[in-house]
Coordinates of N, CA and C in Angstrom, one line a residue:
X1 N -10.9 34.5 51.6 CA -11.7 35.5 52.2 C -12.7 36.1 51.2
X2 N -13.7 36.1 51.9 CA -15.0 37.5 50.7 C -14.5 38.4 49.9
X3 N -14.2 39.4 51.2 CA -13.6 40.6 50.9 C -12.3 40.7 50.9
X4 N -11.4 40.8 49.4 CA -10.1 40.9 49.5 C -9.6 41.9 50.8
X5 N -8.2 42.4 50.5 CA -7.6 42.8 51.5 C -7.3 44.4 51.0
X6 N -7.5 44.3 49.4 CA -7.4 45.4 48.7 C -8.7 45.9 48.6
X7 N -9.6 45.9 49.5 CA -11.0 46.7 49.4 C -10.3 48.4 50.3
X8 N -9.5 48.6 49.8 CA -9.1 50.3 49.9 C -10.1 51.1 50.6
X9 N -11.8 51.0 49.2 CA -12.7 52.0 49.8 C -12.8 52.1 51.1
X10 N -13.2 50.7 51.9 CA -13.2 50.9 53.4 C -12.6 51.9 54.1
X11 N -11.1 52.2 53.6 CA -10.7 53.2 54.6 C -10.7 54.4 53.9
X12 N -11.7 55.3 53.4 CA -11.8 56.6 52.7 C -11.9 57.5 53.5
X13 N -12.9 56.9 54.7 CA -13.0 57.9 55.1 C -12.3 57.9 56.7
X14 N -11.9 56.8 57.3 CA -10.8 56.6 58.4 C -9.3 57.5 57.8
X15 N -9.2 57.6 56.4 CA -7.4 58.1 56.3 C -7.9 59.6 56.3
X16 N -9.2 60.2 56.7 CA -9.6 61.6 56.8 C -8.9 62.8 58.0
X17 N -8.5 61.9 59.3 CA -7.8 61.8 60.3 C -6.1 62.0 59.6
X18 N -5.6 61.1 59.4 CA -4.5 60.9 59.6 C -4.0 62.2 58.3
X19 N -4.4 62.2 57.6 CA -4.3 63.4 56.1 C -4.4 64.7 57.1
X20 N -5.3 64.6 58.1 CA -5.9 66.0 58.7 C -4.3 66.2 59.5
X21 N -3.9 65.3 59.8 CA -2.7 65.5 60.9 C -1.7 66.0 60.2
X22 N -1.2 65.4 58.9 CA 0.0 65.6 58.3 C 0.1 66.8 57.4
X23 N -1.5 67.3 57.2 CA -1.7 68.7 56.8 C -1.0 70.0 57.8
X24 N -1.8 69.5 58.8 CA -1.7 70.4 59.9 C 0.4 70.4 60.6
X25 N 1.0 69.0 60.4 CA 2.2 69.3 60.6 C 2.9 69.9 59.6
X26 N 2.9 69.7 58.4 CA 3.2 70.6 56.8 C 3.5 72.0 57.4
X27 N 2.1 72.3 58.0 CA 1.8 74.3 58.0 C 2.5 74.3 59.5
X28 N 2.5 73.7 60.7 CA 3.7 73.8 61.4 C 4.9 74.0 61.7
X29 N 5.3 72.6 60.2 CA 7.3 72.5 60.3 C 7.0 74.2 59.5
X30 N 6.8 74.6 58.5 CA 7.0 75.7 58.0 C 6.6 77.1 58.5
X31 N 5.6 77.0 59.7 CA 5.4 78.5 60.6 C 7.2 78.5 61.6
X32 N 7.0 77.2 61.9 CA 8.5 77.0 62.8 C 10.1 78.3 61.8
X33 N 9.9 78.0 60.3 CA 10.9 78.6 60.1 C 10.8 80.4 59.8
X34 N 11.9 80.8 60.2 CA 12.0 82.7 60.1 C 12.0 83.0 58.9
X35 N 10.7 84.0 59.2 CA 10.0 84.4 57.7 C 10.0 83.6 56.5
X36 N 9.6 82.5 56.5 CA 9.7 81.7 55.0 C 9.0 82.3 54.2
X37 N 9.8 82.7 52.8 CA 8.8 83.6 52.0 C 7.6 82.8 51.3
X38 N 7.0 83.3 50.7 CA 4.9 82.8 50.2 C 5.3 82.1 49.7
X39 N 6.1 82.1 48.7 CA 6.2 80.7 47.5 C 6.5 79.5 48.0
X40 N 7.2 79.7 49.5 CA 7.5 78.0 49.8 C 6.2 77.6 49.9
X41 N 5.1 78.2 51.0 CA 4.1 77.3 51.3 C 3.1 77.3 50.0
X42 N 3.7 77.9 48.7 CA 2.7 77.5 48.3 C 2.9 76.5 47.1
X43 N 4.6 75.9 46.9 CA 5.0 75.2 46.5 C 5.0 74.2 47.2
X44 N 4.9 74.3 48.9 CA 5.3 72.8 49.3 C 3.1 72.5 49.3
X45 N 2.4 73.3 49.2 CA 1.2 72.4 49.1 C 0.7 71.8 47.5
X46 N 2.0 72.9 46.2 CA 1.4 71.6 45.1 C 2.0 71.2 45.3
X47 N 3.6 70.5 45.9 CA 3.8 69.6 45.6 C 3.0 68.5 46.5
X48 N 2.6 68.5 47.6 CA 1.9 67.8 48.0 C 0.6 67.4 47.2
X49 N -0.1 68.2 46.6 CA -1.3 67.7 45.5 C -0.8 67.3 44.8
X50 N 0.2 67.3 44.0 CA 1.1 66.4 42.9 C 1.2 65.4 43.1
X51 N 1.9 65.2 44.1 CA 2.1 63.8 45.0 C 0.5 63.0 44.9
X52 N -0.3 63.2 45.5 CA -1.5 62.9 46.3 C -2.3 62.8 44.5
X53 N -2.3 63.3 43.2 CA -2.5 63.4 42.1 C -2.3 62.2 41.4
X54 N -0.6 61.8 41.4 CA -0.2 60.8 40.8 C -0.3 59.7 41.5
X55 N -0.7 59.9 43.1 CA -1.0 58.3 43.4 C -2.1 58.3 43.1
X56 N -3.1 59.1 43.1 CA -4.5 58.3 42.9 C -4.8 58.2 41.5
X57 N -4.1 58.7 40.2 CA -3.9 58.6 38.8 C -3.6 57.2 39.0
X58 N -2.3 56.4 39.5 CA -2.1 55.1 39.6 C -3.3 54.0 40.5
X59 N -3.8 54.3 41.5 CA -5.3 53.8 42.0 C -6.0 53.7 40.9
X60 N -6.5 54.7 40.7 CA -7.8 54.6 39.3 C -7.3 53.6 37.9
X61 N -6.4 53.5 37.8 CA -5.6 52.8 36.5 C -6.1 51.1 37.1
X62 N -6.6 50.6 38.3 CA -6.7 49.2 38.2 C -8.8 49.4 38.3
X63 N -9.6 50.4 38.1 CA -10.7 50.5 37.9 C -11.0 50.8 36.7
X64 N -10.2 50.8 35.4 CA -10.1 50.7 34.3 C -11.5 49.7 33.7
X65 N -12.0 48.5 33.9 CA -12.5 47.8 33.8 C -12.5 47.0 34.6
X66 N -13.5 46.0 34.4 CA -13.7 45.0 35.3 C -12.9 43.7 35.6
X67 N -12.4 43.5 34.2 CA -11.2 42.2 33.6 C -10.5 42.9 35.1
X68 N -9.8 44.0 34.8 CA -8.3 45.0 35.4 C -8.5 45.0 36.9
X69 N -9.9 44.9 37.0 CA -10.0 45.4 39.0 C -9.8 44.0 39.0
X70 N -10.8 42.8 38.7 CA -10.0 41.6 38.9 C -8.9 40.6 39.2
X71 N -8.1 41.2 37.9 CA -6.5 40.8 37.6 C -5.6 41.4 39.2
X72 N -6.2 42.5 39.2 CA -5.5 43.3 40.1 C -5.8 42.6 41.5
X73 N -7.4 42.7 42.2 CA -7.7 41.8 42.9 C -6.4 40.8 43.1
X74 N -7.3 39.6 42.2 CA -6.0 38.2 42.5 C -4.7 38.3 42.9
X75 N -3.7 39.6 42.3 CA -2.4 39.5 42.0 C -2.6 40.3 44.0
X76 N -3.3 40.9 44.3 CA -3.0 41.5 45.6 C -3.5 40.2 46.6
X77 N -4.5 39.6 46.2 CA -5.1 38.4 47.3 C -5.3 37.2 46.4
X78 N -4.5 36.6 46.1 CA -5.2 35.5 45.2 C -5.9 34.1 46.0
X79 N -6.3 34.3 46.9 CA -6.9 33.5 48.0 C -8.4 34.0 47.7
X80 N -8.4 35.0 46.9 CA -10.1 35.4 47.3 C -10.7 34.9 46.0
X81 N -11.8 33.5 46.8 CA -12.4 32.7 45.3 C -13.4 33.8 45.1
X82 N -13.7 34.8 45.4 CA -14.9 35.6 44.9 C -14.3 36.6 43.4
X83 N -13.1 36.9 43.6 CA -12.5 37.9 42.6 C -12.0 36.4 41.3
X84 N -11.5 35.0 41.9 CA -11.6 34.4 40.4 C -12.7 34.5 39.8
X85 N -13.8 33.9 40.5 CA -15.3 33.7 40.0 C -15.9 34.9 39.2
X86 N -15.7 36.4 39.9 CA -16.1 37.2 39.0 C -14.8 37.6 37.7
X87 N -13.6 37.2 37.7 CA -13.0 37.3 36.5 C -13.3 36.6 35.6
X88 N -13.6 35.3 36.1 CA -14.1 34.2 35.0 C -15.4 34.5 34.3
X89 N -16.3 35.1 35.3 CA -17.6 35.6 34.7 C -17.4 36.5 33.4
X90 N -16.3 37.1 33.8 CA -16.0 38.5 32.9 C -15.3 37.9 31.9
X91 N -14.7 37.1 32.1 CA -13.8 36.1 30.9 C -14.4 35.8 29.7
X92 N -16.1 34.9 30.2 CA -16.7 34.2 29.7 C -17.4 34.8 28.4
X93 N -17.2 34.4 27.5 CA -18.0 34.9 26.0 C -17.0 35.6 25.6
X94 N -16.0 36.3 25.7 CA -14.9 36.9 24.9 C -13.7 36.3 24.7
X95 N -14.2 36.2 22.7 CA -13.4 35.5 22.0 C -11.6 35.0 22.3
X96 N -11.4 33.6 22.4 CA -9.7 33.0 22.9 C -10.2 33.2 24.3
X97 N -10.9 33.1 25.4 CA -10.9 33.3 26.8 C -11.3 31.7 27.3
X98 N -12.1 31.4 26.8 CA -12.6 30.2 27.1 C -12.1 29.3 28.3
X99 N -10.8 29.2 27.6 CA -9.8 28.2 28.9 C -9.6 28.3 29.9
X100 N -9.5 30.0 30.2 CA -8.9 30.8 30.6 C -9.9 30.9 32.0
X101 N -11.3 31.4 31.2 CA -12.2 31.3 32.4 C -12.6 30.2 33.1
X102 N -12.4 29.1 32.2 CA -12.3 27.6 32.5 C -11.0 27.3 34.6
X103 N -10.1 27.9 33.7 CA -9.2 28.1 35.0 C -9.6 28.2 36.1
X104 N -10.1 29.8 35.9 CA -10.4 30.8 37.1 C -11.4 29.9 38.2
X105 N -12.7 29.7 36.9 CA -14.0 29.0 38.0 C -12.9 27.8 38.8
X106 N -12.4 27.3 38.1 CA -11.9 26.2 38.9 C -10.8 26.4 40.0
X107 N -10.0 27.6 39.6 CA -9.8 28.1 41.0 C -10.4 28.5 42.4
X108 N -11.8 29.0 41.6 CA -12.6 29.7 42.8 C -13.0 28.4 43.7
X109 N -13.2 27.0 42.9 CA -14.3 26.2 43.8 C -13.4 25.5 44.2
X110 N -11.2 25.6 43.7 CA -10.6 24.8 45.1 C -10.3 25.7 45.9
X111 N -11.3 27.6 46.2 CA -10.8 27.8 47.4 C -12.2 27.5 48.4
X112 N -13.4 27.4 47.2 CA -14.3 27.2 47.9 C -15.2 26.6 46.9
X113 N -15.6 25.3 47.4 CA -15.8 24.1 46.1 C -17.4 24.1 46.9
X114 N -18.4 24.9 47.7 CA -19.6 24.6 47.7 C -20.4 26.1 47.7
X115 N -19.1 26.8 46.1 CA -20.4 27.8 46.0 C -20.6 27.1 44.7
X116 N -22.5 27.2 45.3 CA -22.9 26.6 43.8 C -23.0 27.5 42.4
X117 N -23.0 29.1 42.5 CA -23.4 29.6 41.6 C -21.9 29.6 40.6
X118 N -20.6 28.9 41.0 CA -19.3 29.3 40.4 C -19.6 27.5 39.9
X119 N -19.9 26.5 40.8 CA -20.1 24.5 39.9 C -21.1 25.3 38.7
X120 N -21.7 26.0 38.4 CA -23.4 26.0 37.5 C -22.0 26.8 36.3
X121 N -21.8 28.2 36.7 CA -21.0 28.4 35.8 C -20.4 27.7 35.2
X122 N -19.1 26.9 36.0 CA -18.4 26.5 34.9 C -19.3 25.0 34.4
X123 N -20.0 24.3 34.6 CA -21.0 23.6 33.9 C -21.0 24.2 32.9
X124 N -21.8 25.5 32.9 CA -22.2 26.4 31.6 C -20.9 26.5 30.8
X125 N -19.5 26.3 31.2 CA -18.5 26.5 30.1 C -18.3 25.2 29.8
X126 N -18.4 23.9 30.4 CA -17.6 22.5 29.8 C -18.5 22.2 29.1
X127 N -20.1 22.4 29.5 CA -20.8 21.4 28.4 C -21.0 21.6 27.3
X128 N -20.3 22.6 26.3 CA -20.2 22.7 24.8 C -18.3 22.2 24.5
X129 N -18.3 22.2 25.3 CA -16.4 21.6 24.6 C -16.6 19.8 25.2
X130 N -16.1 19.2 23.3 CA -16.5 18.2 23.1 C -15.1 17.3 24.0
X131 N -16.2 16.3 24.3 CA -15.1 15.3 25.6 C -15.4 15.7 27.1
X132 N -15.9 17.0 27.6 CA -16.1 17.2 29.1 C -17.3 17.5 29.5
X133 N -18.6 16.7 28.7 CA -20.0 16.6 28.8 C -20.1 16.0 30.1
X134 N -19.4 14.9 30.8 CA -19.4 14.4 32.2 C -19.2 15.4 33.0
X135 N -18.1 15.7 32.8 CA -17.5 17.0 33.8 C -18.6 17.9 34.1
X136 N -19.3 18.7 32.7 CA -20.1 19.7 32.8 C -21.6 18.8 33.8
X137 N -22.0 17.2 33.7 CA -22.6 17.0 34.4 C -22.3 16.9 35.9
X138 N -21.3 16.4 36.3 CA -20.6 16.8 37.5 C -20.6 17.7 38.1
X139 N -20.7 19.1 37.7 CA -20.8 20.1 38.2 C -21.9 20.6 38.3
X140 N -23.0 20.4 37.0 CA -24.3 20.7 37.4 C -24.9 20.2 38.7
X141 N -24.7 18.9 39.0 CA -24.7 18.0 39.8 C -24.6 18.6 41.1
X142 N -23.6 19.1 41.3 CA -22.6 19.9 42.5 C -23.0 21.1 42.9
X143 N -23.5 21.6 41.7 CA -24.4 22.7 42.2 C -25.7 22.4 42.5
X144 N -26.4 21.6 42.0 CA -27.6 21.3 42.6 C -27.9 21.1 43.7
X145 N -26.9 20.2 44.4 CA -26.4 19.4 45.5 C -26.3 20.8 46.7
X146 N -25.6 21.7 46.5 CA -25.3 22.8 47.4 C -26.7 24.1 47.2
X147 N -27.3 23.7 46.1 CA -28.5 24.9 46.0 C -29.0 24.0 44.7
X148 N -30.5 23.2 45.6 CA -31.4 23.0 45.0 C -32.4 23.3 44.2
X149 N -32.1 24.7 44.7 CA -33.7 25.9 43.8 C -32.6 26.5 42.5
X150 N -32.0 25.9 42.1 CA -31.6 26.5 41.1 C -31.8 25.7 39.6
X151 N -32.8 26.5 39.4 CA -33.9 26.1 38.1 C -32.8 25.6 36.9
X152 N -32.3 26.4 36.8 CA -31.7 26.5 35.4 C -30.6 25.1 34.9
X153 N -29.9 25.3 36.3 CA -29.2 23.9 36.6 C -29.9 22.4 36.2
X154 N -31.1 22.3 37.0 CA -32.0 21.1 36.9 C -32.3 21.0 35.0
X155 N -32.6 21.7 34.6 CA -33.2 22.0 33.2 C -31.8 21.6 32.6
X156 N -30.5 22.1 32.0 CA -29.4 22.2 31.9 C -28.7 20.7 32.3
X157 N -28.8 19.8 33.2 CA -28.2 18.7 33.6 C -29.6 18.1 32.3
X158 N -30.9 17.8 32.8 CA -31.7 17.2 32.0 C -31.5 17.4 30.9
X159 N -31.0 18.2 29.9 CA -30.5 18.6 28.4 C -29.0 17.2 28.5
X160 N -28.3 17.2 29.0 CA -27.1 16.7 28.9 C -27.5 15.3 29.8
X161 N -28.4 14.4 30.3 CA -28.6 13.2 31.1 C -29.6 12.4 29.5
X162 N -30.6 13.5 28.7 CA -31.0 13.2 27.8 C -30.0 12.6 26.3
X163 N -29.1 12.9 26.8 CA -28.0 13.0 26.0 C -27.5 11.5 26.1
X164 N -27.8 11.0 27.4 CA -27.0 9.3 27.8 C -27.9 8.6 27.6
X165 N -27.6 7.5 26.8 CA -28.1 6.2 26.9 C -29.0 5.7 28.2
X166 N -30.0 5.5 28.2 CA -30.5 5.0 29.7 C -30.6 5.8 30.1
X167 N -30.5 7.0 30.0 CA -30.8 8.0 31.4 C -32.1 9.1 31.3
X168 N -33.0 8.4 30.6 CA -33.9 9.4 30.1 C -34.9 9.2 31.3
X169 N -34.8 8.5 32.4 CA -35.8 8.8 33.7 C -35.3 9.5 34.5
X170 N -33.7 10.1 34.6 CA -33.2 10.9 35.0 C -33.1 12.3 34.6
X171 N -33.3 12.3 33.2 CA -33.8 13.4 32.4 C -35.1 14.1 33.1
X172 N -35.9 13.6 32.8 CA -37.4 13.5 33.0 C -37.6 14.4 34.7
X173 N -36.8 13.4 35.2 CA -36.6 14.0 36.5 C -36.2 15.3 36.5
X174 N -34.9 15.4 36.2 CA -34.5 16.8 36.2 C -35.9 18.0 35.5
X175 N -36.1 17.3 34.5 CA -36.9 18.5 33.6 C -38.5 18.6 34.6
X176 N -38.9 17.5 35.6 CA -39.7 17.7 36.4 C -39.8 18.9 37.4
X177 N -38.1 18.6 37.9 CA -37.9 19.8 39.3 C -37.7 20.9 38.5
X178 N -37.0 21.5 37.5 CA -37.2 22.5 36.8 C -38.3 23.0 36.5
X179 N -39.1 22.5 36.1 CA -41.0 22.6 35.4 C -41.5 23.2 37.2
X180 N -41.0 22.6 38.1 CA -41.3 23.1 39.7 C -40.9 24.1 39.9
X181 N -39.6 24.3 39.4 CA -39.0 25.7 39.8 C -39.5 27.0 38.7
X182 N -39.7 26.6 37.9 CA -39.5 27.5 36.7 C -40.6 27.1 35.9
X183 N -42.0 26.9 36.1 CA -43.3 26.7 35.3 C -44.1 27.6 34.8
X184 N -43.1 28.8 34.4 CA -43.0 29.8 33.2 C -41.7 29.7 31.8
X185 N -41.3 28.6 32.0 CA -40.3 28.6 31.5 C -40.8 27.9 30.0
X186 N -41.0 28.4 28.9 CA -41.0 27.7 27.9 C -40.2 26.0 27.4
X187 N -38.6 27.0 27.6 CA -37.9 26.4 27.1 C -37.9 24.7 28.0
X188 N -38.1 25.2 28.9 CA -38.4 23.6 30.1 C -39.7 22.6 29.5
X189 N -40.6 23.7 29.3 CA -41.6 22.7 29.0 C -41.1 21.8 27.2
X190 N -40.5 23.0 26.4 CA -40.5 22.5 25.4 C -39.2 21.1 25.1
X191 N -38.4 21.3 26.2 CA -37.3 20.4 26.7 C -38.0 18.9 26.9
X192 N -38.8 19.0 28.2 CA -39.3 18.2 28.4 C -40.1 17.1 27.2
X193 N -41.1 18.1 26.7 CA -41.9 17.3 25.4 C -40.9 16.6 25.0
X194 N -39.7 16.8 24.1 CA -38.7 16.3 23.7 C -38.5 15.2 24.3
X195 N -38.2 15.0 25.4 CA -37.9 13.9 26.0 C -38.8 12.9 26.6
X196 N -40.3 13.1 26.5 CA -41.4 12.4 26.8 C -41.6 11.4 25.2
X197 N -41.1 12.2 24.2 CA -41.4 11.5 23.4 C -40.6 10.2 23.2
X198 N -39.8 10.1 23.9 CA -38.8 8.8 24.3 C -39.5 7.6 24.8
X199 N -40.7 8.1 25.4 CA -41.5 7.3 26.7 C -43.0 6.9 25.6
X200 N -42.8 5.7 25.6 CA -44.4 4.9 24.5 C -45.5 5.3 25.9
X201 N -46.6 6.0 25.1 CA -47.8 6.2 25.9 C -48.1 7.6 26.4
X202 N -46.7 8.4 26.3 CA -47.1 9.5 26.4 C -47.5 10.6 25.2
X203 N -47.8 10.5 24.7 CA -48.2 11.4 22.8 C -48.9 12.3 23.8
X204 N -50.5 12.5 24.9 CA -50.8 13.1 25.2 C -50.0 13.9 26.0
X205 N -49.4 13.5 26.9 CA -48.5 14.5 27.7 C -47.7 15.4 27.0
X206 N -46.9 14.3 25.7 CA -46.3 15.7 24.8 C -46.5 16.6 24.2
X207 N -48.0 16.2 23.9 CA -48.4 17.6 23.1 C -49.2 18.5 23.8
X208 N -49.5 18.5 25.2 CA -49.9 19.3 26.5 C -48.6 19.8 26.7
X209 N -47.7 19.4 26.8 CA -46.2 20.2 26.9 C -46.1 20.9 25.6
X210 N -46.1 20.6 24.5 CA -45.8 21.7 23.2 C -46.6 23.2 23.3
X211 N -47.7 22.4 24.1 CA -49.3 23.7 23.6 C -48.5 24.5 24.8
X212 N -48.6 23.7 26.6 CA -47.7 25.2 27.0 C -46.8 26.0 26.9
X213 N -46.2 25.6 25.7 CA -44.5 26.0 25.3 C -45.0 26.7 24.7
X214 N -46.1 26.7 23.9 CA -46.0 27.9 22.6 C -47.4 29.2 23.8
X215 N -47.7 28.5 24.8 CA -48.9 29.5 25.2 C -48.0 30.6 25.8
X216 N -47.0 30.2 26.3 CA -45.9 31.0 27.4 C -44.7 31.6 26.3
X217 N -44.7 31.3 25.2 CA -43.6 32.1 24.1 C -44.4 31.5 22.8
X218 N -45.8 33.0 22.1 CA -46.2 32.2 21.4 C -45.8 32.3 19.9
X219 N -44.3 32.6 19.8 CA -43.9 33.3 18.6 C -42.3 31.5 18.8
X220 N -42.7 30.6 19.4 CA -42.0 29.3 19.2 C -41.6 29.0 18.3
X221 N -41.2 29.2 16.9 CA -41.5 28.4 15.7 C -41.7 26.7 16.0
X222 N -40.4 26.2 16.6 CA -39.8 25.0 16.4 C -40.9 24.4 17.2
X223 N -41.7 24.7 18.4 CA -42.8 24.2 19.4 C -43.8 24.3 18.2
X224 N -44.7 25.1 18.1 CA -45.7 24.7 16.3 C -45.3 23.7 15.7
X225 N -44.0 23.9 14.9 CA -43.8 22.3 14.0 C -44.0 21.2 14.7
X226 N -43.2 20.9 16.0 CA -43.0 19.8 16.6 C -45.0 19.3 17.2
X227 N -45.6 20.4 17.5 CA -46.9 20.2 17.7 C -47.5 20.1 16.4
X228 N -47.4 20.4 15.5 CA -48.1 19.8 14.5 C -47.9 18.5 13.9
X229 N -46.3 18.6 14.0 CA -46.4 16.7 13.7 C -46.8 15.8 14.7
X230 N -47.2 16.3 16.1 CA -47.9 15.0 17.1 C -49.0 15.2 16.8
X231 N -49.6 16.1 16.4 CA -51.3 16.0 16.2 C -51.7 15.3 14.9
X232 N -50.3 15.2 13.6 CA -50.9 14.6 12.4 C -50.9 13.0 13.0
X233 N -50.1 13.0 13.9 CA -50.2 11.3 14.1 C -51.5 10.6 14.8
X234 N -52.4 12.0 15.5 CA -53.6 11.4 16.5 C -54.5 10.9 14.6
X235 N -55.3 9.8 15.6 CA -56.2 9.3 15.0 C -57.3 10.2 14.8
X236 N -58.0 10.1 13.9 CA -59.4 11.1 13.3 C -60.4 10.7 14.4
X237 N -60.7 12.0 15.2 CA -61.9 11.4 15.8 C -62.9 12.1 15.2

């Protein structure tokens, strides 16, 4: 399900009723008894705020952070791939977690394996851990497959297809539909040059890709160098 089962807030303001009722029987059972002196009713209403104090002291203890509403999440509905997906997000980048959030995404996509923004994620976690460069393409893949307009993916698979033997028209491709989606993207254009240079005959295309790389981020270092050595190679006109 989307929405766990522990989405509480929903009923804040429906338990406004039922609170209203059990207030109102409180001050009843106790008008019912002869002459009760002041202190009772005014002991039985702290202890009722006491009560009503320390449960919601224990409520707020799982809003602690975002790791904590998560953990809590799962352990109340662990069916909901939306609370792995965002633990794993929250996982991701903090130091020893790695695997961890590794898990989670892969929990979320066997409760629901065609959201693509949770395949891109964990892409983004396998393709630096050496040995599951396939996998991480697999998943890019998978997310592509379910949400096409997702720029970052296309760019991202083309980094890692550049990577395979033979696969540099697949590259090309990817870094094509990206350059479609995202033709503000430096890093795309300057991706691409890279990989054009693979291809005899294109020197001009490459270095029309370097010059947009540095026009759209003109503080590039590495796009300058790399355009300065394609231009020492043109011939003196």
């Amino acid at each position: 399900s989307r929405y766990p089962f522990v989405g509480d807030h929903f009923q804040y303001l429906a338990s406004i009723g039922p609170l209203a009722l059990v207030g109102a029987g409180l001050d009843k059972g106790l008008r019912v008894l002869t002459d009760p002196p002041p202190w009772l009713r005014r002991a039985t209403g702290g202890l009722v705020l006491l009560v009503l104090g320390v449960l919601t002291w224990r409520q707020c203890a799982m809003y602690r952070d975002d790791e904590t509403l998560w953990r809590t999440t799962i352990r109340l509905n662990p069916g909901s791939w939306m609370a792995h997906n965002n633990l794993a997000v929250d996982l991701t980048g903090k130091p020893g977690k790695a695997a961890e959030a590794i898990a989670q995404y892969e929990e979320a996509l066997r409760l629901r394996p065609n959201h693509a923004t949770a395949q891109f994620n964990l892409a983004q976690e396998l393709k630096n851990i050496p040995g599951r460069v396939d996998d991480a393409i697999a998943h890019y893949e998978a997310a592509i497959h379910y949400d096409p307009g997702l720029g970052l993916a296309h760019l991202n698979l083309g980094a890692l297809l550049a990577l395979k033997p033979g696969r540099e028209a697949d590259a090309i491709a990817q870094y094509e539909e990206a350059l479609r989606l995202m033709p503000g993207s430096a890093t795309a254009h300057y991706n691409f040059a890279l990989e054009l240079l693979k291809m005899p005959g294109r020197e001009a295309d490459v270095i029309a890709q370097y010059r947009e790389a540095i026009r759209l981020q003109p503080d590039f270092a590495q796009a300058h160098y790399n355009l300065a050595l394609e231009l020492a190679k043109q011939p003196d006109t």
